[in-house]
XYZ file of C-alpha atoms in Angstrom:
344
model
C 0.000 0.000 0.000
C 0.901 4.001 -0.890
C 1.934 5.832 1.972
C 0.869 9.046 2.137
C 2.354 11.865 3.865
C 0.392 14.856 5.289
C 1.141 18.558 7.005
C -1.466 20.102 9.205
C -1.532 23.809 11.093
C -3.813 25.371 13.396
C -2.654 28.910 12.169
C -0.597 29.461 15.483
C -0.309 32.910 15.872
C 4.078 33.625 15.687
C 6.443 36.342 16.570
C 8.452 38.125 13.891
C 12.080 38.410 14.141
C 11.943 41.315 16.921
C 9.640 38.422 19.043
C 6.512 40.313 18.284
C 3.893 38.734 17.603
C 2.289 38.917 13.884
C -1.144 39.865 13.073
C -3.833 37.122 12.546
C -4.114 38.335 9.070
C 0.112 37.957 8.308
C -0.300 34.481 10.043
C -3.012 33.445 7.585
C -0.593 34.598 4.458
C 2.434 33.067 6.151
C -0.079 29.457 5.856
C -0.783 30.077 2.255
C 2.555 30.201 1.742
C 3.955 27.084 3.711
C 1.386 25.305 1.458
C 3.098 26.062 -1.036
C 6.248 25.051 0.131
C 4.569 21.691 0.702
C 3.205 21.377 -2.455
C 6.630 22.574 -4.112
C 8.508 19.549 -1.933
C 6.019 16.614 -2.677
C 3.736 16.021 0.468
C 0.804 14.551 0.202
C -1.896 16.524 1.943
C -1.932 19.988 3.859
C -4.207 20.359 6.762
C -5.713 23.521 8.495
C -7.322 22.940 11.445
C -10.690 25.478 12.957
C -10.342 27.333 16.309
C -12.269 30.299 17.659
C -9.897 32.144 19.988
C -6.940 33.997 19.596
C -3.751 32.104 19.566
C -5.002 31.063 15.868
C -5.693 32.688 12.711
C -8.131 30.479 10.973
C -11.713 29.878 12.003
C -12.763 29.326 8.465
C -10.204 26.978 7.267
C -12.378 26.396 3.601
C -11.692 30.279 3.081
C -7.817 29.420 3.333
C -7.782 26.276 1.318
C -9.531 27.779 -1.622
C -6.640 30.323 -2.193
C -4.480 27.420 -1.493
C -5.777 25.414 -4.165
C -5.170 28.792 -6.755
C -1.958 28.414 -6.072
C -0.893 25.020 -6.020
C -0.954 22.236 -8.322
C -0.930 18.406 -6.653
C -0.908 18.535 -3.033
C -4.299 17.701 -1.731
C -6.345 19.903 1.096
C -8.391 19.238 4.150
C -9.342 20.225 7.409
C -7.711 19.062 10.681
C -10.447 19.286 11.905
C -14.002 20.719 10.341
C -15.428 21.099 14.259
C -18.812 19.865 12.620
C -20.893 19.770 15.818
C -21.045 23.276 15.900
C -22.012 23.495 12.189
C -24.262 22.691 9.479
C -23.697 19.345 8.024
C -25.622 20.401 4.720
C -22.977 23.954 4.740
C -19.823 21.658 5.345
C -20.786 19.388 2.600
C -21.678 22.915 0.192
C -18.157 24.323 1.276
C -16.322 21.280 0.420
C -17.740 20.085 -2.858
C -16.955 23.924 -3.799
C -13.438 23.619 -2.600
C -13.238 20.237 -4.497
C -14.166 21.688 -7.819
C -11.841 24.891 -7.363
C -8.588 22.329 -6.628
C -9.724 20.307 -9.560
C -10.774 16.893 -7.406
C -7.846 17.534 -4.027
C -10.541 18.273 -1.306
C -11.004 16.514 1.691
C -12.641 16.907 5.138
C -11.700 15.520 8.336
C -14.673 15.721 10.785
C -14.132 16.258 14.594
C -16.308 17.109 17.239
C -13.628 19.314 18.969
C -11.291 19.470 21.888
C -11.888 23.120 21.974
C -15.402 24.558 22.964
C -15.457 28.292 21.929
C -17.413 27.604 18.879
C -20.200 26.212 20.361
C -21.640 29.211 22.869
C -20.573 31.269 19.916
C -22.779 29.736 17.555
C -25.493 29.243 20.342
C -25.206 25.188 20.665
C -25.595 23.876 24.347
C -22.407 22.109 25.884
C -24.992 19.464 27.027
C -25.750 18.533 23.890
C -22.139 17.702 22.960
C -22.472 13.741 22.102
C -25.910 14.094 20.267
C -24.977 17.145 18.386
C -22.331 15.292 16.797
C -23.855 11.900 16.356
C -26.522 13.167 14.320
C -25.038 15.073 12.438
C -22.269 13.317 11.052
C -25.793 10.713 10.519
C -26.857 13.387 8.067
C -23.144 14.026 7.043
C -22.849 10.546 6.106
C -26.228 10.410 3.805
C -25.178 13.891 2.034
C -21.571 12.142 0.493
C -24.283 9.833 -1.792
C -25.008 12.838 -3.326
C -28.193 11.575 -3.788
C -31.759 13.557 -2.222
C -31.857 13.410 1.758
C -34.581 12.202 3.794
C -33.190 12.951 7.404
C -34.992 13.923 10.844
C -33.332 14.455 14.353
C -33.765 16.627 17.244
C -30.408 18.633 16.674
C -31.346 20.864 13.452
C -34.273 20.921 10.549
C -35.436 17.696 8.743
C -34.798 17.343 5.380
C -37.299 15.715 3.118
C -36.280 14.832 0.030
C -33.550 17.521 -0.389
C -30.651 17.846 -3.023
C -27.757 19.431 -2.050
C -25.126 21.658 -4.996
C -22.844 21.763 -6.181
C -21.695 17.593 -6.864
C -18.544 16.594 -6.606
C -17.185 15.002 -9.765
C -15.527 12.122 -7.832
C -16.710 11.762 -4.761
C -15.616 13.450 -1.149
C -12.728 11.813 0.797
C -13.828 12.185 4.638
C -12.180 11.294 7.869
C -13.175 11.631 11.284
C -10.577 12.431 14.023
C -10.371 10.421 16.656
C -8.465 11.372 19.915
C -8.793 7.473 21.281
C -11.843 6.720 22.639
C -13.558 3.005 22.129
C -16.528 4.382 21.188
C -15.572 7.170 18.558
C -13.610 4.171 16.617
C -16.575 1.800 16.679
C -18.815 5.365 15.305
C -16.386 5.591 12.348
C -16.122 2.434 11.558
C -20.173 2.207 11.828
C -20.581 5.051 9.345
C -18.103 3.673 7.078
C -16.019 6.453 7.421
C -11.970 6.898 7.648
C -10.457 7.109 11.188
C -7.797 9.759 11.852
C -5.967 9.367 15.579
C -4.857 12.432 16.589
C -2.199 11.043 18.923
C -0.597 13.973 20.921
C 0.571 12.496 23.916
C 2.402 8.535 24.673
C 3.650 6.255 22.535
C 1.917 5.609 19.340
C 2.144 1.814 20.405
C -0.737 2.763 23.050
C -2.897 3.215 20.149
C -2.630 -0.114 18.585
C -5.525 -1.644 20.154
C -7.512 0.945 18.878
C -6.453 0.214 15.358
C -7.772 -3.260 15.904
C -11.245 -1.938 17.141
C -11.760 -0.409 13.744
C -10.752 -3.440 11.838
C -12.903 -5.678 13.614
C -15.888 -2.803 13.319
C -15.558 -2.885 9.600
C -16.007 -6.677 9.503
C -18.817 -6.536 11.934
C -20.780 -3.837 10.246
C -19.932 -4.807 6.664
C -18.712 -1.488 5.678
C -15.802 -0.203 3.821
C -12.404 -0.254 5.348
C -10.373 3.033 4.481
C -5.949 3.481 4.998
C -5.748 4.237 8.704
C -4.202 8.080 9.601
C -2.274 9.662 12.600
C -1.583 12.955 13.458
C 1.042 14.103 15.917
C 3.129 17.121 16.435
C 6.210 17.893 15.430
C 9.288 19.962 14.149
C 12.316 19.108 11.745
C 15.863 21.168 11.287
C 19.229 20.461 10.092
C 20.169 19.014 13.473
C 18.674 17.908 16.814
C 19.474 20.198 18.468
C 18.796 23.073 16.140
C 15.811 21.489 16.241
C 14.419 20.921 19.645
C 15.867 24.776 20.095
C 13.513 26.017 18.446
C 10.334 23.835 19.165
C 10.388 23.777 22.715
C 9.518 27.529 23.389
C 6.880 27.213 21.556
C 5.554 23.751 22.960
C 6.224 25.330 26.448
C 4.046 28.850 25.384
C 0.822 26.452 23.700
C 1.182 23.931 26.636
C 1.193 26.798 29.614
C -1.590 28.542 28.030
C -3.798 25.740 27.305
C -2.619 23.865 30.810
C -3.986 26.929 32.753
C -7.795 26.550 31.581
C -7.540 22.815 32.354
C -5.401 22.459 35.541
C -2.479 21.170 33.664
C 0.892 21.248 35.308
C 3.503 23.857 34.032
C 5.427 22.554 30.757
C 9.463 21.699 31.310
C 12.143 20.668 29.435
C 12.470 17.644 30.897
C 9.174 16.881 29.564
C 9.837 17.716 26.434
C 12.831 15.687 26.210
C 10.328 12.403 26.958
C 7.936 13.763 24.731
C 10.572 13.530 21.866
C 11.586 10.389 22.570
C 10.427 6.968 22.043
C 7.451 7.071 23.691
C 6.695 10.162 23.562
C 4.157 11.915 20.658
C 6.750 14.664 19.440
C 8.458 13.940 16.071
C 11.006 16.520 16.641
C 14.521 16.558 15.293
C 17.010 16.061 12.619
C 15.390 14.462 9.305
C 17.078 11.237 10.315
C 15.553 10.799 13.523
C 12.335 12.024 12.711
C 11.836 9.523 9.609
C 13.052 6.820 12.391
C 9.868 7.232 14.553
C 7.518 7.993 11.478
C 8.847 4.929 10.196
C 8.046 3.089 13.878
C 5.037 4.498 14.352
C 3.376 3.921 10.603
C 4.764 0.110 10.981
C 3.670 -0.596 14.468
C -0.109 0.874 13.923
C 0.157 -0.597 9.953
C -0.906 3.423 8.653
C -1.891 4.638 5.461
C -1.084 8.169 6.161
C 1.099 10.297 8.694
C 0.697 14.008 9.183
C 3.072 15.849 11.343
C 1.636 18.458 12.671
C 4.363 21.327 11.852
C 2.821 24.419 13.618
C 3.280 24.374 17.083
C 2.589 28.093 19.747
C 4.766 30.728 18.435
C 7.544 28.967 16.296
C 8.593 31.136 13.909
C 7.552 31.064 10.233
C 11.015 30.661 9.188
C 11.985 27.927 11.316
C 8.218 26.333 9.533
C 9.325 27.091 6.047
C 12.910 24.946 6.277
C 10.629 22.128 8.392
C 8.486 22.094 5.634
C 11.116 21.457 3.057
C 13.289 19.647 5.236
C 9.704 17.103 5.871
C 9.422 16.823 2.080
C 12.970 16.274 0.521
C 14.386 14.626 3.492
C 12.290 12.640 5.746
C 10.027 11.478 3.494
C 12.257 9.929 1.049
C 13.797 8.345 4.439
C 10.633 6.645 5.460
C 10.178 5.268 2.210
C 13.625 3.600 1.784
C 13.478 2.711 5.641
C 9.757 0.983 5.138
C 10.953 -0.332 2.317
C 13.967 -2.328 3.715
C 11.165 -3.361 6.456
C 9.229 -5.501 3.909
């Protein structure tokens, strides 16, 4: 089987080369540009994820993606993640198939019901409603990819009867769901026939083996169609280790500390970091030959289809992203291959 390699950014918000930080709008450019770069070097797939608060730029990641697509050629683009339970499955599917026909057949969506929760007060959805939100509408998400006029009722938005959605895609829409390793969320993508995405951001990647499993057996059980298995972890590549961890860990430290203090996490070290990066740990950070090493582990280990590092990590700068970015396609890549490769 193809592996494919992806990139995926939440739009941190950086600092410029006096450490100031840059505007939301010169953080969204810098993305379009790092796309680019991706495209230019070979990856696979470029991800932007959705947030609603202000250490990220994008909250309408489609918006982003379409000028992406103008100016890029092969590289295909997704979400990491569409936060779809606090939006309108029929508007998602709309937004996408529009995306796919601008980037001539290179959309994708990866569905997620969110590990933040601004979006929902701000678009007037109740937190108790979290579960059932998304469960019924990725239901209706899953009838709208037949492309075919919905009959649909719930209790978490209008019914449809007998509704036909524009524009069609030409081929079809390629759709994940991220996972973040629950039992249940695996079996629920497996159920819809749907691919799963493990957003693995802490441990070993080993951990989430049994998890791979689940969805296997699901498939069988339900009868429906298996799809290439997906992780996405964070990372950072430069010339050298250290060079490398340098740079990433200020910016692991600043996104760490500010998350940590809304949910009672304890302050970010170094020494943590240093675990983090190794092993078992969920940071791919380092020189291109160590970081194709532990893609290498991790895609044989959980038998993947596709790895995305997640490049983009607090307020590393966009410089330090740029030469990741290139070093990720013309280095590490190429590495995994020939180290998979001598595997089999």
């Amino acid at each position: 089987m193809a592996i494919e390699f992806g990139l995926d950014t939440f739009g941190d918000i950086t600092r410029d080369a006096d450490g100031q930080l840059l505007s939301g709008a010169q953080t969204i450019r810098n993305v379009v540009a790092q796309a680019e770069m991706a495209d230019s070097v070979g990856v696979d797939f470029f991800g932007v994820g959705e947030h609603h608060r202000k250490e990220f730029a994008v909250s309408s990641p489609e918006m982003v993606l379409a000028a992406i697509a103008a100016r890029t050629e092969r590289i295909r683009l997704g979400t990491a993640v569409t936060v779809l339970s606090s939006d309108d499955p029929v508007r998602v599917f709309e937004r996408f198939s529009t995306l796919d026909a601008i980037s001539n057949g290179r959309a994708e969506v990866v569905l997620g019901r969110g590990s933040f929760i601004e979006s929902f007060p701000l678009f007037g959805y109740d937190l108790r409603d979290y579960d059932a939100l998304f469960e019924q509408k990725l239901e209706l998400f899953v009838e709208l990819l037949k492309e075919e006029p919905v009959t649909w009722s719930g209790t978490m938005r209008a019914s449809l009867d007998n509704a036909n959605v524009f524009p069609k895609t030409e081929n079809g829409l390629r759709t994940w769901v991220g996972v973040g390793g629950s039992p249940e969320s695996v079996v629920r993508v497996a159920r819809h026939g749907l691919g799963l995405m493990l957003a693995i951001i802490g441990g070993s990647a080993a951990r989430f083996r049994p998890f791979v499993d689940l969805y296997h057996r699901s498939v069988a059980s339900f009868g429906t169609t298996s799809h290439p298995i997906s992780v996405h972890s964070p990372g950072h590549i430069a010339d050298t280790d250290a060079e490398a961890w340098d740079a990433a860990y200020s910016g692991f430290e600043a996104m760490n500390n500010t998350i940590g203090a809304e949910r009672g996490w304890p302050p970010y070290s170094r020494a943590r970091f240093q675990n983090d990066i190794g092993p078992e740990g969920a940071i791919y950070a380092g020189s291109p030959d160590r970081v194709a090493a532990k893609i290498a582990d991790t895609i044989t280990t959980l038998g993947l289809g596709r790895f995305d590092l997640k490049y983009a990590t607090g307020t590393l700068s966009h410089e330090a992203m740029m030469r990741s970015i290139e070093l990720y396609g013309s280095e590490v890549i190429p590495r995994v291959r020939a180290l998979l490769d001598a595997r089999s």
